[in-house]
Short mmCIF file of C-alpha atoms and ligand atoms in Angstrom, two decimals:
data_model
loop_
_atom_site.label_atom_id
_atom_site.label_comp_id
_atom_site.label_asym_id
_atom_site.label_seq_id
_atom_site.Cartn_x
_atom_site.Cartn_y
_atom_site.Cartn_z
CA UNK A 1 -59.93 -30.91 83.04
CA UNK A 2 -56.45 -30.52 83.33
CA UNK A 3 -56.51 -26.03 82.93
CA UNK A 4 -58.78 -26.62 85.77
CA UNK A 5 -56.17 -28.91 87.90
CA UNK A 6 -53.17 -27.04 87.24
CA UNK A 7 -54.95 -23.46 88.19
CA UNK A 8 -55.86 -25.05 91.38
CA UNK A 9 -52.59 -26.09 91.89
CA UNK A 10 -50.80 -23.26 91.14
CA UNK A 11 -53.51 -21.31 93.55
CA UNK A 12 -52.45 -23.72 95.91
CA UNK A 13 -48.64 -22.62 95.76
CA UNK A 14 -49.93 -18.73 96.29
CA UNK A 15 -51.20 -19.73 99.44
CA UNK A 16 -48.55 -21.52 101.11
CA UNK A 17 -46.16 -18.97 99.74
CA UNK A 18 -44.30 -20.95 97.54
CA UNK A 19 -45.02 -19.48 94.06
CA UNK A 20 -42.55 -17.96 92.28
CA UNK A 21 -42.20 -15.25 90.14
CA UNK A 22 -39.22 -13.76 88.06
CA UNK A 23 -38.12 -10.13 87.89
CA UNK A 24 -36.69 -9.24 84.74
CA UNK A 25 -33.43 -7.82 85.19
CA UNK A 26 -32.78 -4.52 83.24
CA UNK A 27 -28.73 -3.91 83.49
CA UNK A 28 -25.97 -7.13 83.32
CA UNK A 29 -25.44 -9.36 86.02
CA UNK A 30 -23.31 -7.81 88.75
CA UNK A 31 -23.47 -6.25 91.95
CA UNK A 32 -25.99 -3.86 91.47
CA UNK A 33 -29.52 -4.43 89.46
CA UNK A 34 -32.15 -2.25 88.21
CA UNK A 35 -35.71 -4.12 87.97
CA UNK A 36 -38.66 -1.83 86.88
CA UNK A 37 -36.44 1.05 86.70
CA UNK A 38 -35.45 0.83 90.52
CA UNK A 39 -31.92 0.45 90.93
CA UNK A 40 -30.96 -2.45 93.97
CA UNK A 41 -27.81 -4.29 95.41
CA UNK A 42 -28.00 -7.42 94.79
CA UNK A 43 -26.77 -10.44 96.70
CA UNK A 44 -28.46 -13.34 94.36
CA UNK A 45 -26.18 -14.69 91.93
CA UNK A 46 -23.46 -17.37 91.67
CA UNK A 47 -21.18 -15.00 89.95
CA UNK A 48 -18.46 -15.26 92.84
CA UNK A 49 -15.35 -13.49 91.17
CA UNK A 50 -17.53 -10.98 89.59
CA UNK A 51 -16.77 -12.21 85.89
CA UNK A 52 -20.06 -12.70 84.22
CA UNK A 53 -19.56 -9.31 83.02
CA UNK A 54 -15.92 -8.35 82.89
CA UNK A 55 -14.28 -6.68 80.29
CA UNK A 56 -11.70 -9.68 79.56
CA UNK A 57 -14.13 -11.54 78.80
CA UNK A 58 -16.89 -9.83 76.70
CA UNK A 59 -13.83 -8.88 74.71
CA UNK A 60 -13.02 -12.72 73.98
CA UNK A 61 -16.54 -13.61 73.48
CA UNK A 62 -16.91 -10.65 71.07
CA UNK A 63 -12.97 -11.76 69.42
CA UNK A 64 -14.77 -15.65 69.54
CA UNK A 65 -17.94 -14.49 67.09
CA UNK A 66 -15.71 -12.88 64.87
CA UNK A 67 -13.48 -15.99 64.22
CA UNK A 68 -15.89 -18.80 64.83
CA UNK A 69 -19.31 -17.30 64.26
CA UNK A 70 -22.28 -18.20 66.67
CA UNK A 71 -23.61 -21.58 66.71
CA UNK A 72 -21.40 -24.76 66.67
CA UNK A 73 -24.14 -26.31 64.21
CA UNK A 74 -24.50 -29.69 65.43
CA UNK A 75 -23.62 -32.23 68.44
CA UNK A 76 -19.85 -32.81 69.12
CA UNK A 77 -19.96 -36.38 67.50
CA UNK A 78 -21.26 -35.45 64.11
CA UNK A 79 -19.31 -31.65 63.49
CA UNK A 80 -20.02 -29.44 66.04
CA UNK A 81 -16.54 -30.09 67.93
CA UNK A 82 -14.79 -26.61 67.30
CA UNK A 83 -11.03 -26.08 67.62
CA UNK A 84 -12.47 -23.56 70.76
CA UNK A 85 -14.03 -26.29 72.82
CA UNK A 86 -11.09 -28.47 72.17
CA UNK A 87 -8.57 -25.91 73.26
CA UNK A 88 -11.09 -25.77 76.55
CA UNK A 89 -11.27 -29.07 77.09
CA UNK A 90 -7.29 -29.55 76.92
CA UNK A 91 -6.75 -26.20 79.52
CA UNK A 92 -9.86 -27.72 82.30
CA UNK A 93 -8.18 -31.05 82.16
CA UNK A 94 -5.01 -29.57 82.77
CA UNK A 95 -6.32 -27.31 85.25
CA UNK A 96 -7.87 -29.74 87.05
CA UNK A 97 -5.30 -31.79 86.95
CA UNK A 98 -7.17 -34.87 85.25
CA UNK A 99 -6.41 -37.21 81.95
CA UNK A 100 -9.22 -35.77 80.46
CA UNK A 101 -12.47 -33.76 80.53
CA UNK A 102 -15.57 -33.04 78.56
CA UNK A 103 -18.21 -30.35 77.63
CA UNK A 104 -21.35 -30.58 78.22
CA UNK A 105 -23.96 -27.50 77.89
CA UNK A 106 -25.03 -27.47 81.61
CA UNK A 107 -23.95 -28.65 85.05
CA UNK A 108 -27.53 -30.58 84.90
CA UNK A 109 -26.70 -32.29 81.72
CA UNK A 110 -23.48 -33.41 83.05
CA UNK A 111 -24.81 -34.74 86.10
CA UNK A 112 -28.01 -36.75 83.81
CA UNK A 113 -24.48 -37.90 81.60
CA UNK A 114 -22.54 -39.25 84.30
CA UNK A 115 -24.44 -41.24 86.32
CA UNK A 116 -26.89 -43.27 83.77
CA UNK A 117 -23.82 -44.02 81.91
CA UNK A 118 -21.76 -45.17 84.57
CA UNK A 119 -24.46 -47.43 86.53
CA UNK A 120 -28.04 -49.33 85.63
CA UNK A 121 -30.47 -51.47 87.37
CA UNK A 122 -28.00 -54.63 88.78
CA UNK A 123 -25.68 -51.02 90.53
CA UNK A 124 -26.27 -48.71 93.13
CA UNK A 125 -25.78 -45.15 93.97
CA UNK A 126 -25.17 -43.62 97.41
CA UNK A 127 -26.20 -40.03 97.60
CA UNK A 128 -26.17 -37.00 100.05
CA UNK A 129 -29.86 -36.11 101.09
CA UNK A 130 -28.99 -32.57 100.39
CA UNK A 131 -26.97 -33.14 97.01
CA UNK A 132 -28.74 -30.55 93.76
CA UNK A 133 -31.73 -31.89 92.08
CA UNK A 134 -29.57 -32.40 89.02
CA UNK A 135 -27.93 -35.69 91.14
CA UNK A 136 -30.81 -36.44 92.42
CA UNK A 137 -32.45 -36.67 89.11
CA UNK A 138 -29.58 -38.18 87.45
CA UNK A 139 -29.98 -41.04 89.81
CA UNK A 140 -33.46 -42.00 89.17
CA UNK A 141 -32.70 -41.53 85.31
CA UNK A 142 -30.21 -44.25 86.00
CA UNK A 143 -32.78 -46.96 87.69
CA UNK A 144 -29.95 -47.78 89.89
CA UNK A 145 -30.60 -48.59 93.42
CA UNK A 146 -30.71 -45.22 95.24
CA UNK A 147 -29.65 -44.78 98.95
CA UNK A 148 -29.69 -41.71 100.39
CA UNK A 149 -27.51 -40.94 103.85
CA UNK A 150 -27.60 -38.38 106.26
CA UNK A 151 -26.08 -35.19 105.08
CA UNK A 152 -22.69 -35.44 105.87
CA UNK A 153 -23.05 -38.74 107.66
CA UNK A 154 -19.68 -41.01 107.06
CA UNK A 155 -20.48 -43.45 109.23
CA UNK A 156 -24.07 -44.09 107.50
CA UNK A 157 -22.91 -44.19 104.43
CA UNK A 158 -20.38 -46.61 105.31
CA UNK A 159 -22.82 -49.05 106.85
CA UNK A 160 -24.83 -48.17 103.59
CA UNK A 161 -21.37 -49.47 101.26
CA UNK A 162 -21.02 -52.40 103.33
CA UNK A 163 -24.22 -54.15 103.16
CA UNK A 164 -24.30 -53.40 99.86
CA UNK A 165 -23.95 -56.15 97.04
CA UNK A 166 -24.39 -54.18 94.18
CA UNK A 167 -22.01 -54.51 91.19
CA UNK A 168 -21.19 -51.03 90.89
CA UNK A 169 -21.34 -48.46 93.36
CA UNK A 170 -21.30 -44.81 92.95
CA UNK A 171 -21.00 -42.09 95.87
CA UNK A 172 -22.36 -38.65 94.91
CA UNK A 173 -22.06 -35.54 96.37
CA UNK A 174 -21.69 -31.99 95.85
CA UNK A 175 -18.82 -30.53 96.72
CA UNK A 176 -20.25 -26.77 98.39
CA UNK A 177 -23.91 -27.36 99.41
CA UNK A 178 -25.73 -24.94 97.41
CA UNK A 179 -28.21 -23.92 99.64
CA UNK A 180 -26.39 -24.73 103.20
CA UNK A 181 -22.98 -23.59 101.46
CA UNK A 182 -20.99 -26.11 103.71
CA UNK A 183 -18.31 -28.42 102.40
CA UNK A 184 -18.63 -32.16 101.79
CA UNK A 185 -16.21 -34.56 104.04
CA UNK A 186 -14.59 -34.88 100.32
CA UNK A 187 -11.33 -36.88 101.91
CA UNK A 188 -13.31 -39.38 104.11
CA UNK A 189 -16.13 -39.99 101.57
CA UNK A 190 -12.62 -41.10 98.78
CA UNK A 191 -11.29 -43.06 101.35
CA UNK A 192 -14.81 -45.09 101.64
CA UNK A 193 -14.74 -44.95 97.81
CA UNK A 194 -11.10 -47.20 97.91
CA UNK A 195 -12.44 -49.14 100.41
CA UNK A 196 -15.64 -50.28 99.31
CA UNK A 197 -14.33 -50.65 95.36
CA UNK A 198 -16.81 -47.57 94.84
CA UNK A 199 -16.37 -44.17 92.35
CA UNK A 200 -17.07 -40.84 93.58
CA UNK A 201 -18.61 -38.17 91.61
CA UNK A 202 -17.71 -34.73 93.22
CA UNK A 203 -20.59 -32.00 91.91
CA UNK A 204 -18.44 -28.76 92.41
CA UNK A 205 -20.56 -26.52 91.02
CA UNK A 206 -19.70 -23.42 93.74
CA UNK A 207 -16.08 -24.94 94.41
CA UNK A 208 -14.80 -24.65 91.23
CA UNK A 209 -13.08 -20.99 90.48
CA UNK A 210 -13.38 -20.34 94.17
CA UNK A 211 -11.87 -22.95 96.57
CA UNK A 212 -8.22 -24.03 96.68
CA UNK A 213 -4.88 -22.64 95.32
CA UNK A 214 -5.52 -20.77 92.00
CA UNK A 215 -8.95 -21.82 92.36
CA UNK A 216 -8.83 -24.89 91.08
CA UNK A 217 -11.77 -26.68 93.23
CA UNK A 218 -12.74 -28.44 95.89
CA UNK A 219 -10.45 -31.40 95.19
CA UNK A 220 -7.47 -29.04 95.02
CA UNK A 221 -9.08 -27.23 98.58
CA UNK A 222 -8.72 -30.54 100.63
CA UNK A 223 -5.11 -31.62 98.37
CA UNK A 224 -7.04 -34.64 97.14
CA UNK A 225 -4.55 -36.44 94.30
CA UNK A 226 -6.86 -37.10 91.24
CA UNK A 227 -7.52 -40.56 91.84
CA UNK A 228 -8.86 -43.01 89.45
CA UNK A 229 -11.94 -43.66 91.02
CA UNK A 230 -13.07 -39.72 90.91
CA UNK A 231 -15.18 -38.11 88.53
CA UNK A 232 -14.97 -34.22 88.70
CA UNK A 233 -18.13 -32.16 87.35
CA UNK A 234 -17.77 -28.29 87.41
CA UNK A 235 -19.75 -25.96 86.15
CA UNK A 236 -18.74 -22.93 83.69
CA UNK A 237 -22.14 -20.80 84.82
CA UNK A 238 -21.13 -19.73 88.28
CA UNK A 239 -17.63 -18.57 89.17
CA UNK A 240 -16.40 -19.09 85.55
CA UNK A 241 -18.63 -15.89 84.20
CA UNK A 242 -20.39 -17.85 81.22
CA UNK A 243 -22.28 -20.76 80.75
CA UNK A 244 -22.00 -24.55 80.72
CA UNK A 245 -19.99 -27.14 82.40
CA UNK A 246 -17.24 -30.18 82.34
CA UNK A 247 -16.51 -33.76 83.66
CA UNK A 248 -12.55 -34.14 84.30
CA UNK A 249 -11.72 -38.10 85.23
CA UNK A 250 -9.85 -40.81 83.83
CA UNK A 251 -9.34 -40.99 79.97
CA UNK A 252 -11.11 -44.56 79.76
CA UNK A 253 -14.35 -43.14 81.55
CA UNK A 254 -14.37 -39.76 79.77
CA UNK A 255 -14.19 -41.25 76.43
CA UNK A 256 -17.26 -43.98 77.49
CA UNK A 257 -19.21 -40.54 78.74
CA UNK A 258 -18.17 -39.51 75.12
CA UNK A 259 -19.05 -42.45 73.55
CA UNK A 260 -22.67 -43.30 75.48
CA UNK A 261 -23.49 -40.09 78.20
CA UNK A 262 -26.94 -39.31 76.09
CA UNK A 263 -26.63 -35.75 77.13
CA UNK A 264 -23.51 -35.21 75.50
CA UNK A 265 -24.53 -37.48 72.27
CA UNK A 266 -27.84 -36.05 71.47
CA UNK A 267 -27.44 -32.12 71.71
CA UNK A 268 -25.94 -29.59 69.65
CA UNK A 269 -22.52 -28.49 71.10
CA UNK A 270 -22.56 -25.39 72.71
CA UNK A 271 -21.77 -21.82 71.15
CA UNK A 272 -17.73 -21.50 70.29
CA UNK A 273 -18.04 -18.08 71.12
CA UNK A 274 -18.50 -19.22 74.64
CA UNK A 275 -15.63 -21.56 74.76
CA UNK A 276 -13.47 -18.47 73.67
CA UNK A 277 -14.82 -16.76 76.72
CA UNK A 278 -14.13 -19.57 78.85
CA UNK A 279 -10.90 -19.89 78.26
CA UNK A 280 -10.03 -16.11 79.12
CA UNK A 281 -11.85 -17.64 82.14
CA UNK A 282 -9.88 -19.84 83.38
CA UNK A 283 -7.22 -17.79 82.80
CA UNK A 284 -8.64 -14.99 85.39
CA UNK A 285 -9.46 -17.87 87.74
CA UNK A 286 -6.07 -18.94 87.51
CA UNK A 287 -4.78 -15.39 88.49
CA UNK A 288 -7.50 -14.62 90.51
CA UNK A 289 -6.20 -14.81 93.97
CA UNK A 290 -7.25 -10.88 94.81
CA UNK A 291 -10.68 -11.70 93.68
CA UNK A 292 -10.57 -14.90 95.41
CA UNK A 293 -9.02 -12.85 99.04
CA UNK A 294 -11.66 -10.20 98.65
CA UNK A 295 -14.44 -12.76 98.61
CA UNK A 296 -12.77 -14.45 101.41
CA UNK A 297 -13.25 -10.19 103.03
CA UNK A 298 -16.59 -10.21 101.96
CA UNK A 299 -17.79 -13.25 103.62
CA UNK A 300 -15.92 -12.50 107.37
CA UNK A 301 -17.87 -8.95 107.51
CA UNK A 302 -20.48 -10.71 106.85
CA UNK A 303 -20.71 -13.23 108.89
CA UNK A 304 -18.68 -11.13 112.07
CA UNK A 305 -21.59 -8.14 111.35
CA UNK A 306 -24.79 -10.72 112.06
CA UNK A 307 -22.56 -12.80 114.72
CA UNK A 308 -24.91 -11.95 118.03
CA UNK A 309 -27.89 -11.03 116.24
CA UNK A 310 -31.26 -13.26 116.07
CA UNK A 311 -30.21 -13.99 112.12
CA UNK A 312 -29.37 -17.71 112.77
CA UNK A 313 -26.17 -18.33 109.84
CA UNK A 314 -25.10 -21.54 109.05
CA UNK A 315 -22.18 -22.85 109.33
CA UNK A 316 -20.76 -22.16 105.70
CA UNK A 317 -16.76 -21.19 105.30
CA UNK A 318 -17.91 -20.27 101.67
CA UNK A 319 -19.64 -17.32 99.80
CA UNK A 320 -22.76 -19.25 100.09
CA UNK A 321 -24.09 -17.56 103.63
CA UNK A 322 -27.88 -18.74 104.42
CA UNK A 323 -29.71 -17.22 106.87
CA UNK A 324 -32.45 -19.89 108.36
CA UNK A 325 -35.81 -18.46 108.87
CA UNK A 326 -37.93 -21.57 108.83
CA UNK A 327 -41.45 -20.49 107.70
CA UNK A 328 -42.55 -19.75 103.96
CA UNK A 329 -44.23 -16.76 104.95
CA UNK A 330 -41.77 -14.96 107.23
CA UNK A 331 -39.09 -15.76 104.99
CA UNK A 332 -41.37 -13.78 101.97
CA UNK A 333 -41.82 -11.08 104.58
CA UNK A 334 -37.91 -10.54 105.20
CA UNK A 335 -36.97 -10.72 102.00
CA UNK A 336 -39.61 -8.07 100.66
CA UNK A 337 -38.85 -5.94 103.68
CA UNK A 338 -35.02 -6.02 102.65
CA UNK A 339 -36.52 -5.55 98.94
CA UNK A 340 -38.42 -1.78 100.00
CA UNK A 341 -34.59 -1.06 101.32
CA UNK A 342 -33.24 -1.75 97.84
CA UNK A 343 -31.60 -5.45 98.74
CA UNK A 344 -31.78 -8.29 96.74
CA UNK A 345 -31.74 -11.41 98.61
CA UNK A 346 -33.18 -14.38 97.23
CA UNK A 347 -35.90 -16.39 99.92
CA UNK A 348 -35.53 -19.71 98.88
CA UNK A 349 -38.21 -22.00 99.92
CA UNK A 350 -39.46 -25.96 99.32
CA UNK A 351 -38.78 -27.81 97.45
CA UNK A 352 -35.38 -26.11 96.85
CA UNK A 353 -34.92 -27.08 100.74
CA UNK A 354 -36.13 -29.10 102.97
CA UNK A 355 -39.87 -28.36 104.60
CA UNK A 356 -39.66 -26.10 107.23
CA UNK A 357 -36.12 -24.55 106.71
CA UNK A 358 -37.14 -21.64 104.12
CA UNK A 359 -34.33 -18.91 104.44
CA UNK A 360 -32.50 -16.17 102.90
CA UNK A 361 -29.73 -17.55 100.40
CA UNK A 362 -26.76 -14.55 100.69
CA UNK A 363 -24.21 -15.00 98.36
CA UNK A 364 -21.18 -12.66 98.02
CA UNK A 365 -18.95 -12.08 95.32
CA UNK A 366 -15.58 -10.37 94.66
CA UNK A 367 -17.39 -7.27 92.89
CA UNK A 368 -19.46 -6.20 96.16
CA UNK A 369 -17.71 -3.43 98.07
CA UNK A 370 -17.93 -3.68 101.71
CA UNK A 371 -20.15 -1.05 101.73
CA UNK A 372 -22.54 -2.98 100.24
CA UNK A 373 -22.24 -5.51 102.60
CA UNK A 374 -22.11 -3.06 105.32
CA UNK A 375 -25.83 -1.78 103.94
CA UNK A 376 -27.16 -5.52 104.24
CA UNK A 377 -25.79 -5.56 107.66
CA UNK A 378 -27.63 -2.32 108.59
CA UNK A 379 -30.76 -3.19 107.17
CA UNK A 380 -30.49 -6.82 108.97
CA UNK A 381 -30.41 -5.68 112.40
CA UNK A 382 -32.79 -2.76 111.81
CA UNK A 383 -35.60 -5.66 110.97
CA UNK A 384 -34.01 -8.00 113.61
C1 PLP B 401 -26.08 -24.93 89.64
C2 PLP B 401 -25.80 -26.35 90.00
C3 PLP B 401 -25.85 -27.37 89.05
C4 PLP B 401 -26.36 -27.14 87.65
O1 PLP B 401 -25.45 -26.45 86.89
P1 PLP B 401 -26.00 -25.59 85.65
O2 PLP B 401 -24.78 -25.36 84.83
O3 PLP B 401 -26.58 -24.35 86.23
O4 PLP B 401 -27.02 -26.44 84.97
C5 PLP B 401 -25.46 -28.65 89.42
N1 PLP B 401 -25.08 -28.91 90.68
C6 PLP B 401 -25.05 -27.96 91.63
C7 PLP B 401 -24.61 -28.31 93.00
C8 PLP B 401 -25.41 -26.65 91.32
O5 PLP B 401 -25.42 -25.71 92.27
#
């Protein structure tokens, strides 16, 4: 009976330590967090300039409801495309410096847009082995031919492009690694693009509002121009404060994505109230360099406070800082021994990474104080 098969599977997951559970948060997102009535730093969320909850904002989402209601009351196509979401899309094209961009509701529905629309079964897609499940899935969605390289790997993926006979090829990658929080060879991986006749598609999900001048991404970061052949997905839900997400690229293949990305076609647009607080948004990422420098703060006393201890970082210049523990189990012990001290650090485990490689998932944003950090620190070596 299937009750009987999914029981035993989620008793399965108990034992190897890799159920999950939620805890119900009972104050906004920031810094701080109070579950069950205990109060708790903590270092789990994307919210990397601290806006998810700032007054600028709440007061343009609040200013957004009065003037455009809640719900946008159907998909963009039919009449759900507000005068709000079409301000947004003008400022992230312009932002990002690209012809034109799109809403979609979520970073994964942009991702499941781009990539089925773009390619099919006679095409092929080249993809990171660590890129977000929302590629990944996108992908398969797609029926394309799917070949994975190496993390990183340049010269695999080359060898990859050139035995390839494919009719349309598609590289995809995130940007910032979201669980390794290193950066993707962005410059090389474009240059194999021109070469090979190939797009890119640049997830920058945790780049976008946090890397490069005035934040503008990951593209911006390694003073990419915005080439033709890229396709730029960010995501609204992380440093942006809010919710949802966008695809900047060239007008021709924004207005196909328009015209055929089933994502975008067959769901209601999202709330107007939210583009309102989007744009205030990108306004505060635009003038966010203190946020952005304090982050930057954050990260070095971070990483300079565990530097010598048995914590094994990796290698990540971003607010993503993962320590590697390697075994389900331990990683569950850490993290609830770190939990009695009143820290919050997330222990993410497989499938979310790779077998074997379960660790704590830091990430820092501008609204920690270094005191904060300087508690994790503490608490670190004491269980080291
Ligand atoms: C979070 C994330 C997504 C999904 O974005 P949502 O807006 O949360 O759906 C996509 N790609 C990467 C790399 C992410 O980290």
């Amino acid at each position: 009976m299937i009750w009987e098969d999914l029981q035993a599977e989620i008793d399965a997951l108990q034992r190897a330590g890799l159920k999950r559970s939620r805890r119900t948060l009972e104050m906004p997102c920031g810094p701080l967090a109070r579950v069950d009535g205990r109060e708790l730093v903590s270092f789990c969320s994307n919210d990397y300039l601290g806006l998810a909850n700032d007054p600028a904002l709440v007061e343009a989402a609040c200013a957004g409801a009065q003037a455009w209601g809640v719900g946008s009351g159907a998909s963009h196509l039919v009449s759900g495309h507000l005068a709000p979401h079409a301000a947004l899309e003008e400022k992230l094209a312009a932002f990002t410096g690209f012809a034109r961009a799109l809403l979609f509701s979520t970073g994964y529905m942009a991702n499941l847009a781009i990539v089925p629309a773009l390619v099919g079964r006679r095409d092929a897609v080249f993809a990171d082995r660590l890129n977000h499940a929302s590629l990944i899935d996108a992908a398969q969605l797609s029926r394309a031919d799917n070949q994975r390289y190496p993390h990183g790997d340049i010269v695999a993926l080359e060898r990859l492009l050139a035995g390839s006979r494919a009719r349309r090829k598609l590289i995809l990658t995130d940007a910032v690694f979201s669980m390794d929080g290193d950066l993707a060879p962005l410059p090389a991986l474009l240059a194999l693009a021109e070469r090979f006749d190939a797009w890119l598609v640049v997830d920058d999900a945790h780049g976008f509002g946090v890397l490069g001048p005035q934040g503008r991404g990951s593209l911006a970061y390694f003073q990419l121009p915005t080439a033709r052949r890229l396709i730029y997905m960010g995501t609204l839900g992380k440093a942006a404060g809010a919710s949802g997400a966008f695809v900047a690229a060239d007008a021709t293949v924004v207005e196909w994505l328009e015209q055929r990305a089933r994502t975008y076609v067959f769901t209601t647009a999202g709330s107007p109230l939210i583009a309102c607080a989007l744009a205030a948004s990108v306004d505060l990422i635009a003038d966010g360099e203190s946020r952005r420098q304090r982050l930057w703060q954050l990260t070095a006393q971070l990483r300079d406070g565990l530097a010598g201890t048995r914590w094994r970082l990796l290698p990540s210049p971003t607010a993503i800082q993962p320590i590697v523990i390697g075994d389900n189990h331990e990683v569950l012990r850490v993290a609830g021994a770190l939990y009695e001290r009143g820290l919050w650090v997330p222990a993410i485990r497989p499938p979310t990474v790779p077998a074997g490689s379960a660790r704590l998932r830091v990430s820092l944003s501008a609204a920690h104080s270094a005191e904060q950090v300087d508690r994790l620190l503490h608490a670190l070596r004491e269980l080291a």
